mmCIF file of C-alpha atoms in Angstrom:
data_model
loop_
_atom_site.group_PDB
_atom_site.id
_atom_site.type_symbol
_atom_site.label_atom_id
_atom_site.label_comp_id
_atom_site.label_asym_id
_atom_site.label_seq_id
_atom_site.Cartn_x
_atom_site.Cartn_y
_atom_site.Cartn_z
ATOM 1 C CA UNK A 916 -23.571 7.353 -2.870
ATOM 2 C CA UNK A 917 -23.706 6.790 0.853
ATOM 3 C CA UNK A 918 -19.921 7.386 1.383
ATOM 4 C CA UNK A 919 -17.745 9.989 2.851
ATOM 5 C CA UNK A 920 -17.756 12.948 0.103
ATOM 6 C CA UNK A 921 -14.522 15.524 0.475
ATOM 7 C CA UNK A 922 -15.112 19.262 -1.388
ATOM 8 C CA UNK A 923 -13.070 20.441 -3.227
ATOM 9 C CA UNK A 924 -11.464 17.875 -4.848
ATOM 10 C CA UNK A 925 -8.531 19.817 -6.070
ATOM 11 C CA UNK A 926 -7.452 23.293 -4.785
ATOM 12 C CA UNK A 927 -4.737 25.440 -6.263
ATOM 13 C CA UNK A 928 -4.169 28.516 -4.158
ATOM 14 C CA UNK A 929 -1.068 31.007 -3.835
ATOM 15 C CA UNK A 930 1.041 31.387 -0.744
ATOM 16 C CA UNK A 931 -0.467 33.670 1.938
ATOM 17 C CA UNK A 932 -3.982 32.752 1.409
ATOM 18 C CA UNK A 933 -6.621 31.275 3.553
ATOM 19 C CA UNK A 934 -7.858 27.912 1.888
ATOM 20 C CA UNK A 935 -11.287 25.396 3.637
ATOM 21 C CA UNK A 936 -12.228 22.094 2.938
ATOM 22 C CA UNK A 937 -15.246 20.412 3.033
ATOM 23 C CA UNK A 938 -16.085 16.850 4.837
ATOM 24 C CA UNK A 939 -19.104 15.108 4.681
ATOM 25 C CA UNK A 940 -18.942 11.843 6.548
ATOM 26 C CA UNK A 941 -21.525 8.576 6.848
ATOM 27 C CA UNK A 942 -24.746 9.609 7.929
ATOM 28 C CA UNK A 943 -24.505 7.405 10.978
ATOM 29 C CA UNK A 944 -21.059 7.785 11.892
ATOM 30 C CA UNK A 945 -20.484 9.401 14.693
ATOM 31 C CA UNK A 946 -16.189 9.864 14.912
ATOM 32 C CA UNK A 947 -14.285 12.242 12.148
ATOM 33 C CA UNK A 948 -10.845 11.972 11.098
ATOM 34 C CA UNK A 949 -8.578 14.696 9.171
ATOM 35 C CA UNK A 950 -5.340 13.169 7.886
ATOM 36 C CA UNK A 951 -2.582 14.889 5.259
ATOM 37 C CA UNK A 952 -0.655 12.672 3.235
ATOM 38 C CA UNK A 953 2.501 13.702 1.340
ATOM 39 C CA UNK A 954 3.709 12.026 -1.622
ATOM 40 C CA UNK A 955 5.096 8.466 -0.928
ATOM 41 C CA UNK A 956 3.860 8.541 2.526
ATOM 42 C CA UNK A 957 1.251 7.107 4.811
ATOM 43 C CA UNK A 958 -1.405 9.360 5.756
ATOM 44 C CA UNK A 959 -0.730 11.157 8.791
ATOM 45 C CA UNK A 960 -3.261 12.127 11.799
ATOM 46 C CA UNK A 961 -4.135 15.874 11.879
ATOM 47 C CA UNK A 962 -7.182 15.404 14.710
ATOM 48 C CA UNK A 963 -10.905 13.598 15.072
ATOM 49 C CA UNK A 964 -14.000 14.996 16.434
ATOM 50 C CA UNK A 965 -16.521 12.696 18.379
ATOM 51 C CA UNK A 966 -19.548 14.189 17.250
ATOM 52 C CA UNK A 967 -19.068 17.702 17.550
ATOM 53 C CA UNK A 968 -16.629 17.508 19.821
ATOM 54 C CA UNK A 969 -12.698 18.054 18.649
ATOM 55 C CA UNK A 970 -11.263 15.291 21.027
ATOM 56 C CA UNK A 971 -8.175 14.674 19.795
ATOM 57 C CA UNK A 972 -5.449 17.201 17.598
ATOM 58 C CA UNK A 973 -1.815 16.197 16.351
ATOM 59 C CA UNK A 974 1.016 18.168 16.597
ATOM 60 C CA UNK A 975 0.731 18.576 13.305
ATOM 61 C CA UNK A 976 -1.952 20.680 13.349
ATOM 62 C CA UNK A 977 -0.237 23.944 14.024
ATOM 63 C CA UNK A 978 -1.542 27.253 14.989
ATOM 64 C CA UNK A 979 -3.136 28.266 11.138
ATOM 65 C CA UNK A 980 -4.978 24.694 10.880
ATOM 66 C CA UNK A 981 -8.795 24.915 12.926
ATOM 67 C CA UNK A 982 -10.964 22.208 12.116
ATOM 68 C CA UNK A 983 -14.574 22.409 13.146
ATOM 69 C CA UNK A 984 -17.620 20.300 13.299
ATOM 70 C CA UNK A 985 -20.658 21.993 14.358
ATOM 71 C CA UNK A 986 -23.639 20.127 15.358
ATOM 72 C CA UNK A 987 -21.814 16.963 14.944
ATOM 73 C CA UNK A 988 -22.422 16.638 10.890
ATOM 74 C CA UNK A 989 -20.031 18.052 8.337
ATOM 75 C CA UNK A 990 -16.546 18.839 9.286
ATOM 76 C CA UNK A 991 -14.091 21.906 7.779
ATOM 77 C CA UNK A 992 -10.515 22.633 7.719
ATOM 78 C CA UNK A 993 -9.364 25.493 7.944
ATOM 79 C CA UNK A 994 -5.932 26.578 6.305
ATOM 80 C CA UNK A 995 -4.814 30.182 7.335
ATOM 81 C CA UNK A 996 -1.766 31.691 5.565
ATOM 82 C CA UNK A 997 -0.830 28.883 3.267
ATOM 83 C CA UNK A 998 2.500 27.644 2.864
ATOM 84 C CA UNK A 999 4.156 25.620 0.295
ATOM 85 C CA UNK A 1000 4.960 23.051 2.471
ATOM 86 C CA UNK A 1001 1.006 22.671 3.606
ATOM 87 C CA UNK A 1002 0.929 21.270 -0.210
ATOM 88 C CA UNK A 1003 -0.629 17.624 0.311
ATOM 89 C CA UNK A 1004 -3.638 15.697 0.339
ATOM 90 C CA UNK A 1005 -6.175 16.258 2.870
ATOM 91 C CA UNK A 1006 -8.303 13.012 4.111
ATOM 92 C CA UNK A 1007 -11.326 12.592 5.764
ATOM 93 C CA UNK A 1008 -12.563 9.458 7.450
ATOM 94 C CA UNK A 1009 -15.509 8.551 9.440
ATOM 95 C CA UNK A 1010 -16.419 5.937 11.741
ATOM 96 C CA UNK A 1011 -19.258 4.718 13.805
ATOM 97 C CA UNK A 1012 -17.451 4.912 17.268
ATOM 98 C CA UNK A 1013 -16.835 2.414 19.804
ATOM 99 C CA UNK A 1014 -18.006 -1.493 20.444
ATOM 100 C CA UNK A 1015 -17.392 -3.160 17.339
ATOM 101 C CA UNK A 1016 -17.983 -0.936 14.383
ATOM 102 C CA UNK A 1017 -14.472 2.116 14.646
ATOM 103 C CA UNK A 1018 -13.260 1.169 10.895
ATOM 104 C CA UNK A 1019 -12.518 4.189 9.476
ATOM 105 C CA UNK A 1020 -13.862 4.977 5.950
ATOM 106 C CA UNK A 1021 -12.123 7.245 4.289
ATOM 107 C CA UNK A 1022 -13.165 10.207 1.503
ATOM 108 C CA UNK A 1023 -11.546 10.630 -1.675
ATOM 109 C CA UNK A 1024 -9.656 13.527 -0.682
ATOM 110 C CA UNK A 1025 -8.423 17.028 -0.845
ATOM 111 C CA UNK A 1026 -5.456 17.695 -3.127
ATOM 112 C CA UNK A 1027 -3.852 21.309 -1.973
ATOM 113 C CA UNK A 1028 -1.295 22.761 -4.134
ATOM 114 C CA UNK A 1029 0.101 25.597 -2.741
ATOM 115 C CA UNK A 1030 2.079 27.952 -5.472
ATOM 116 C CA UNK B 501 2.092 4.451 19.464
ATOM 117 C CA UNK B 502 2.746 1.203 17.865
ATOM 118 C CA UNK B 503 5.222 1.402 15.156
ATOM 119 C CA UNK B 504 4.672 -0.703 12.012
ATOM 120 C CA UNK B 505 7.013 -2.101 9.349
ATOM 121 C CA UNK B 506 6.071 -3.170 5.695
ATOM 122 C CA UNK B 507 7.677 -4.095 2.640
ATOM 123 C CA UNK B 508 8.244 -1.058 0.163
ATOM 124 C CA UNK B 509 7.493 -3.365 -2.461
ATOM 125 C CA UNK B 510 6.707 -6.078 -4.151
ATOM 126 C CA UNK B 511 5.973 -7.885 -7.223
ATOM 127 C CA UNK B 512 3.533 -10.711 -8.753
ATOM 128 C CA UNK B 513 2.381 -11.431 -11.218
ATOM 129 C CA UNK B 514 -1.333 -12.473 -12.009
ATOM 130 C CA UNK B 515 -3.216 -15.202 -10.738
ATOM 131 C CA UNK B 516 -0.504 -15.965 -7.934
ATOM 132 C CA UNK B 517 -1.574 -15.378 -4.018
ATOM 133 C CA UNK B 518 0.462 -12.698 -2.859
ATOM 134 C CA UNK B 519 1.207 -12.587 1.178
ATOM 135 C CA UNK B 520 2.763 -9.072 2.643
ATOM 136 C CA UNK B 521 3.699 -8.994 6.133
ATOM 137 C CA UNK B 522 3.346 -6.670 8.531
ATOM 138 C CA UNK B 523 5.918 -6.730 11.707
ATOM 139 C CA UNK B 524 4.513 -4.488 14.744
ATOM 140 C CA UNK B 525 6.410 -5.497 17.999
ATOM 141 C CA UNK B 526 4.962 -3.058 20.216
ATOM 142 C CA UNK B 527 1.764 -3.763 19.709
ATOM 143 C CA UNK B 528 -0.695 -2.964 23.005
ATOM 144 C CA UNK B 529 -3.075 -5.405 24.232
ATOM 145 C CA UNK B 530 -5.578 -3.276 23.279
ATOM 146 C CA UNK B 531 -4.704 -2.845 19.535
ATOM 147 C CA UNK B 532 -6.301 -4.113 16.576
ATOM 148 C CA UNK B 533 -4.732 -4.483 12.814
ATOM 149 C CA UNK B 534 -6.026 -3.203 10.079
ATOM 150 C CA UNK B 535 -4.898 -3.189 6.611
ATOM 151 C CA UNK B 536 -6.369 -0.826 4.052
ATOM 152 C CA UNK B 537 -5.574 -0.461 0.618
ATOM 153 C CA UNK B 538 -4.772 2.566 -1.647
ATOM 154 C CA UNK B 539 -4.260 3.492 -5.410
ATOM 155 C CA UNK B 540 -3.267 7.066 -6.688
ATOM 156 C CA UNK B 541 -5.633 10.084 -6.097
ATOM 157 C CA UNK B 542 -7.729 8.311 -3.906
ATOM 158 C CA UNK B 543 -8.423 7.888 0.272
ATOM 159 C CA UNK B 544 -7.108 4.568 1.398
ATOM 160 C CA UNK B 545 -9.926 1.427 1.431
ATOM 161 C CA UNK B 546 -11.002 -0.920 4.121
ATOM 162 C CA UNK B 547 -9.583 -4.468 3.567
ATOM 163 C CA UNK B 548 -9.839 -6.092 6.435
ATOM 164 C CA UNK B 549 -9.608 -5.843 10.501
ATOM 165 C CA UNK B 550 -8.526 -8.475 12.997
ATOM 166 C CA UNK B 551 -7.320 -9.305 16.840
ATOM 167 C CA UNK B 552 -5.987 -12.445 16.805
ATOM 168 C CA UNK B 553 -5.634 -16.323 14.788
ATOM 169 C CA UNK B 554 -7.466 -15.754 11.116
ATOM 170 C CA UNK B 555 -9.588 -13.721 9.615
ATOM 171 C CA UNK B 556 -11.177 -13.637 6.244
ATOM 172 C CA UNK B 557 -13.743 -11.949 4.153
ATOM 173 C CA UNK B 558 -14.422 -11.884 -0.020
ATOM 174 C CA UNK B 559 -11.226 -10.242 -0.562
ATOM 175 C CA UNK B 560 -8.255 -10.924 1.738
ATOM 176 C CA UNK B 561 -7.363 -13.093 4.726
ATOM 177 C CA UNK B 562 -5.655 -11.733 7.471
ATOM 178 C CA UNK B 563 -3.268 -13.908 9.592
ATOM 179 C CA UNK B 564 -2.193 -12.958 13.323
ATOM 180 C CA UNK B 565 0.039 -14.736 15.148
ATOM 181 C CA UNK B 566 -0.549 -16.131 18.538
ATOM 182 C CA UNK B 567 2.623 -13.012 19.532
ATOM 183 C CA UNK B 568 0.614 -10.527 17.649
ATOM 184 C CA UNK B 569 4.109 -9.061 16.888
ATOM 185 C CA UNK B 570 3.288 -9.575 12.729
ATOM 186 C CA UNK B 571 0.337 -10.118 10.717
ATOM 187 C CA UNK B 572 -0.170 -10.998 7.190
ATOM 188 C CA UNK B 573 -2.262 -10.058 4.746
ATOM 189 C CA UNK B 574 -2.840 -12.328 1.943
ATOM 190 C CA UNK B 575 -4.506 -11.882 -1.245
ATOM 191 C CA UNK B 576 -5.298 -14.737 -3.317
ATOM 192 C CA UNK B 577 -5.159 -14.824 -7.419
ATOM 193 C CA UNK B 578 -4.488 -11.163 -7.878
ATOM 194 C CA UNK B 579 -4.984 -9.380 -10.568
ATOM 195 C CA UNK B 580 -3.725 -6.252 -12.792
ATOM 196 C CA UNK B 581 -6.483 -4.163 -10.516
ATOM 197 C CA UNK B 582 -4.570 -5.101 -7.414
ATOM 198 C CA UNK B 583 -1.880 -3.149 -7.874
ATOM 199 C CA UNK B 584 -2.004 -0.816 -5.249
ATOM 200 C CA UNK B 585 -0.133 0.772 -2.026
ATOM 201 C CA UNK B 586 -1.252 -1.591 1.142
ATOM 202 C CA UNK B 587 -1.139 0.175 4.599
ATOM 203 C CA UNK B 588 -0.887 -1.907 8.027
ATOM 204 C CA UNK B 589 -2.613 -0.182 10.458
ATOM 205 C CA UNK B 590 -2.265 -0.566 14.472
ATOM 206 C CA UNK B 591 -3.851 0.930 17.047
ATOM 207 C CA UNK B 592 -6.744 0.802 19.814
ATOM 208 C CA UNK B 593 -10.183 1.169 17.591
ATOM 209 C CA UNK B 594 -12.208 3.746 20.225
ATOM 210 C CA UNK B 595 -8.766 5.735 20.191
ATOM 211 C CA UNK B 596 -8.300 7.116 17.139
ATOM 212 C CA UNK B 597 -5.394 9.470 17.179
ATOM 213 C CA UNK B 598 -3.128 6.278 18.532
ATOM 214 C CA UNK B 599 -3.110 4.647 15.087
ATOM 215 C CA UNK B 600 -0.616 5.143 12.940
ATOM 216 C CA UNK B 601 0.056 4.068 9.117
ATOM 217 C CA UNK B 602 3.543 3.488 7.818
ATOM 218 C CA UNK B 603 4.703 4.303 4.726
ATOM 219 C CA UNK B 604 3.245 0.774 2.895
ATOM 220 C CA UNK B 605 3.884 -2.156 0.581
ATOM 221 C CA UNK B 606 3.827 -0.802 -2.738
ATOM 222 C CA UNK B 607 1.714 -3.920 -4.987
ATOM 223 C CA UNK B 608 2.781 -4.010 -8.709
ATOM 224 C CA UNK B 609 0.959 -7.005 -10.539
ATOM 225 C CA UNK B 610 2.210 -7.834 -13.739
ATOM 226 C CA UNK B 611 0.474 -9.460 -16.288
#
């Protein structure tokens, strides 16, 4: 499967701890995306590396959310001191990047559940 | 950021071409519209991507008005797999943090 994969799939964790989520995008693609998406909502934009590069960051992403991409390959998120409200699902997309080919492609996702 | 507006939902039933519009008034010269398509537990899908006039691939068509304020995506002879949450997308493609999804057009197709 040449796709973007997202690890874990599911993650139940209590309040106050630290959770991370794995992203890796298509080989070739040089742009990640992070998005959350609530229940009954559009996904919204957390930030996007160009290669490894973090270029862009919502204000979503608040002071206990790092995301990192070293050597421009696999992105994580970081969650520090989970809240109940952080409960969502976490997306991943990846795109090639300029001229003609930015479609996003997006992973099947991180489900958080924070108890 | 160019704000998009949707449907919440709609309903068809199988075999018919459904059509769901898309109104974005704001949109920037720059922008491009994308629609993607979503069903539960899962990251939303590519559909299709256009500027301007028509576009179509193997699964959709995407109309754009000469005013760009609207698009429409249609879907011809759908099925029971189409049902599905459909997302308009609008924003410049090398700047990814300016598009934004709306809440989508919720798809039920009945048999």
């Amino acid at each position: 499967d040449t796709g973007v994969s997202q690890n874990p799939r599911h993650k139940i964790t209590k309040r106050g701890q630290n959770v991370t989520f794995r992203c890796d995008p298509i080989s070739e693609h040089n742009r990640l995306y992070w998005y959350r998406q609530t229940l009954g909502q559009g996904p919204e934009f957390l930030t996007y590396f160009q290669n490894e590069a973090q270029l862009e960051k919502s204000r979503l992403l608040s002071d206990r959310f790092s995301a990192e991409r070293p050597k421009g390959s696999f992105s994580t998120l970081e969650i520090q001191r989970t809240e109940q409200g952080d409960s969502a699902m976490y997306l991943c997309a990846s795109s090639l990047g300029g001229g003609s080919g930015d479609t996003q492609y997006f992973g099947p996702g991180t489900r958080l559940t924070v108890l | 950021l160019a704000k998009t507006t949707q449907p919440i939902s709609m309903d068809s039933y199988e075999g018919q071409e459904v059509n769901i519009t898309c109104s974005h008034n704001n949109i920037a010269t720059n922008d491009y519209i994308t629609w993607y398509q979503q069903f539960p537990s899962q990251g939303p899908r590519f559909i299709i991507q256009g500027y301007k006039t028509k576009v179509t691939n193997e699964v959709a068509s995407l109309f754009i008005p000469a005013d760009r304020k609207s698009s429409t995506l249609s879907l011809p002879r759908v099925s029971l797999s189409d049902t599905a949450v459909y997302y308009c997308l609008v924003g410049v493609r090398t700047n990814a943090g300016k598009s934004t999804f709306g809440d989508g057009t919720t798809l039920t197709v009945k048999p």
